[in-house]
């Protein structure tokens, strides 16, 4: 009996130890500083394949050589019952960022998330428009899980028995330091698939890890120049006359306008959609598109993918549709080539082929109460979960491919994306409307390989209208979405002039925005990103000021809290939006000298400043040596080949260096090398400004007219 008991005990201990054991992973360096590990049998239908992501090798080759950034033995996993369990180490002082387009939080350590494509519902729980399974660490590395599944993440919450750090057991009865969240030294994930590919990205900096991720995806998107101008979306039932009148009003009032968005009313029926023009509201769309193009204004079309029985393509696409409907429209299985041919053929015919510049692809995210349920089946055999995680990606990929084939760039909107999508020329938006959270989303977008617009729709007051407009101008897509409200930039007369000044500023800054996007494409640097990615923010300063207590050192206190209401825009700008009701705010300036964008005046160095910018201005600061190329105010983006004068604004004392990007602004010829980065160098010599710009490379597009240099800091 005793022997049997002993044997049973031995078996128990053995089994429980075996459970804790996990398989180590073999890593292969697939690109410089990027390793792929495989565990179990990964599914064919993964994010990178669905997105058709092709690494941008030339960009990756430019990245510094690096060694595997973690202890390989500490990344473990196992496959059991068709599920993959993964574990990644976390150090004590490490912070982690990412896990998609979050709206309220930037620090992700301590979160439990389910990464799930969804319409954002006011809580950062993983359900969002772009739940990219990618995170980066303050220690300078990144992890990507290439799976089109709902992924459960325990981001530094779970504590294992065999943790390297002996868990400190505390007595809640008497110990005041007892915490309901004991220290966890790992990120653990559960993927409902019998295997998965894992990618590890080296730094050395956190930004470098993000760059490698974006470059693995093909590099960030490069919009056409016109995409970076201003866009107005019309009220949903507007007709052709309304569109023409809108364009005219913008021109007469002197507000810039590059593209107009048509909302559901361009279609004969919507929700579900017919994808055909409504003949009463738009009797001759081709003429309308051409007339607008003559004015240098493009049209963008709203749609969702749910097909009405009244749609011309209904019968053809029915066999390639899912089991469930959305608003009683059928859901094309666009993971099948047969469905794609019909569906995207319809988006091209009479739309793209008459000059429609792009699409806004709506409602491909969720929510659960109207989208296909997880029990739905699709003829491709891809299940409802896989379709949910990738529908937005596929909509982006296949529309982008149509434009690519036509050698014409597009820039549109989409409400869902996922990992693998950095190169798609689409910006995410939603129906949620909290200005502060919109800015936090902008901060987080740079961690997720997606673009986000804090769109302006309506406002209670002129003040709110202007504040929202100001931050929208410092975002990937400057837009009023008036589909319900019918608002115009001048809707609040008391701030109409200030709104115009901001819209004009957006246009003046086009060379800066365009170059920032070129760096997104060629170097993987997100054009809009968190302060944590900025050199001189947090760690260095903290180390230096260690001796000071928190009271004496408000900077340390500020940066150790989440900073989610200010961000970096392009190479040199720090943007700190103001929100309605605020007359002053704190701005955290990283180490190094910073200057006021508007006046060039010194603002501070590694400190927290309090600013009262007045209603007219959104606080913006420029790094020492910052170079901001500006063009004259124009109502529309310059056309291909149009020479534009450049005023190079130079801030501070450090010698300024900048790469000004130039190409035709409209085609994909840049992929064949038809572009140039022109080097700008500026410095002050004996109090006088000295600047130079290299000529355009021989035979390459040259849109730069006269160049003048302006020292902003005297
Ligand atoms: C919403 C979308 C809005 C607008 C509207 C039109 O779902 O987010 O921006 O396009 O549909 O019905």
PDB file of C-alpha atoms and ligand atoms in Angstrom, residues 119 233 236 262-265 270-271 302-304 327 360 362-363 365 370 415 429-432 455 457 479 481-484, ligand 1:
ATOM      1  CA  UNK A 119     -15.910  48.514 -33.134  1.00  0.00           C
ATOM      2  CA  UNK A 233     -17.159  64.167 -46.272  1.00  0.00           C
ATOM      3  CA  UNK A 236     -25.194  61.193 -46.609  1.00  0.00           C
ATOM      4  CA  UNK A 262     -19.564  60.702 -50.650  1.00  0.00           C
ATOM      5  CA  UNK A 263     -21.422  58.830 -47.934  1.00  0.00           C
ATOM      6  CA  UNK A 264     -24.074  56.063 -48.408  1.00  0.00           C
ATOM      7  CA  UNK A 265     -26.417  58.169 -50.587  1.00  0.00           C
ATOM      8  CA  UNK A 270     -27.426  51.062 -48.743  1.00  0.00           C
ATOM      9  CA  UNK A 271     -27.272  48.848 -45.652  1.00  0.00           C
ATOM     10  CA  UNK A 302     -18.180  55.225 -48.804  1.00  0.00           C
ATOM     11  CA  UNK A 303     -19.212  51.585 -48.813  1.00  0.00           C
ATOM     12  CA  UNK A 304     -19.599  48.589 -46.616  1.00  0.00           C
ATOM     13  CA  UNK A 327     -28.308  44.040 -42.291  1.00  0.00           C
ATOM     14  CA  UNK A 360     -13.982  54.524 -47.262  1.00  0.00           C
ATOM     15  CA  UNK A 362     -17.026  50.915 -43.364  1.00  0.00           C
ATOM     16  CA  UNK A 363     -18.294  48.424 -40.789  1.00  0.00           C
ATOM     17  CA  UNK A 365     -14.893  45.668 -37.769  1.00  0.00           C
ATOM     18  CA  UNK A 370     -24.874  43.204 -36.299  1.00  0.00           C
ATOM     19  CA  UNK A 415     -12.689  50.798 -39.991  1.00  0.00           C
ATOM     20  CA  UNK A 429     -11.649  56.156 -38.082  1.00  0.00           C
ATOM     21  CA  UNK A 430     -14.695  55.313 -35.976  1.00  0.00           C
ATOM     22  CA  UNK A 431     -17.952  56.539 -34.494  1.00  0.00           C
ATOM     23  CA  UNK A 432     -16.594  57.066 -31.003  1.00  0.00           C
ATOM     24  CA  UNK A 455     -11.904  63.129 -37.428  1.00  0.00           C
ATOM     25  CA  UNK A 457     -17.804  65.696 -37.089  1.00  0.00           C
ATOM     26  CA  UNK A 479     -10.969  65.649 -42.385  1.00  0.00           C
ATOM     27  CA  UNK A 481     -16.856  63.860 -41.604  1.00  0.00           C
ATOM     28  CA  UNK A 482     -20.198  65.621 -42.023  1.00  0.00           C
ATOM     29  CA  UNK A 483     -22.169  62.514 -43.037  1.00  0.00           C
ATOM     30  CA  UNK A 484     -24.770  63.170 -40.305  1.00  0.00           C
TER      31      UNK A 484
HETATM   32  C1  LIG B   1     -20.838  54.843 -39.981  1.00  0.00           C
HETATM   33  C2  LIG B   1     -19.471  55.460 -40.202  1.00  0.00           C
HETATM   34  C3  LIG B   1     -19.704  56.934 -40.415  1.00  0.00           C
HETATM   35  C4  LIG B   1     -20.594  57.115 -41.610  1.00  0.00           C
HETATM   36  C5  LIG B   1     -21.871  56.317 -41.479  1.00  0.00           C
HETATM   37  C6  LIG B   1     -22.706  56.355 -42.740  1.00  0.00           C
HETATM   38  O1  LIG B   1     -20.766  53.529 -39.644  1.00  0.00           O
HETATM   39  O2  LIG B   1     -18.605  55.228 -39.123  1.00  0.00           O
HETATM   40  O3  LIG B   1     -18.503  57.615 -40.567  1.00  0.00           O
HETATM   41  O4  LIG B   1     -19.902  56.749 -42.772  1.00  0.00           O
HETATM   42  O5  LIG B   1     -21.587  54.989 -41.166  1.00  0.00           O
HETATM   43  O6  LIG B   1     -23.841  55.558 -42.625  1.00  0.00           O
END
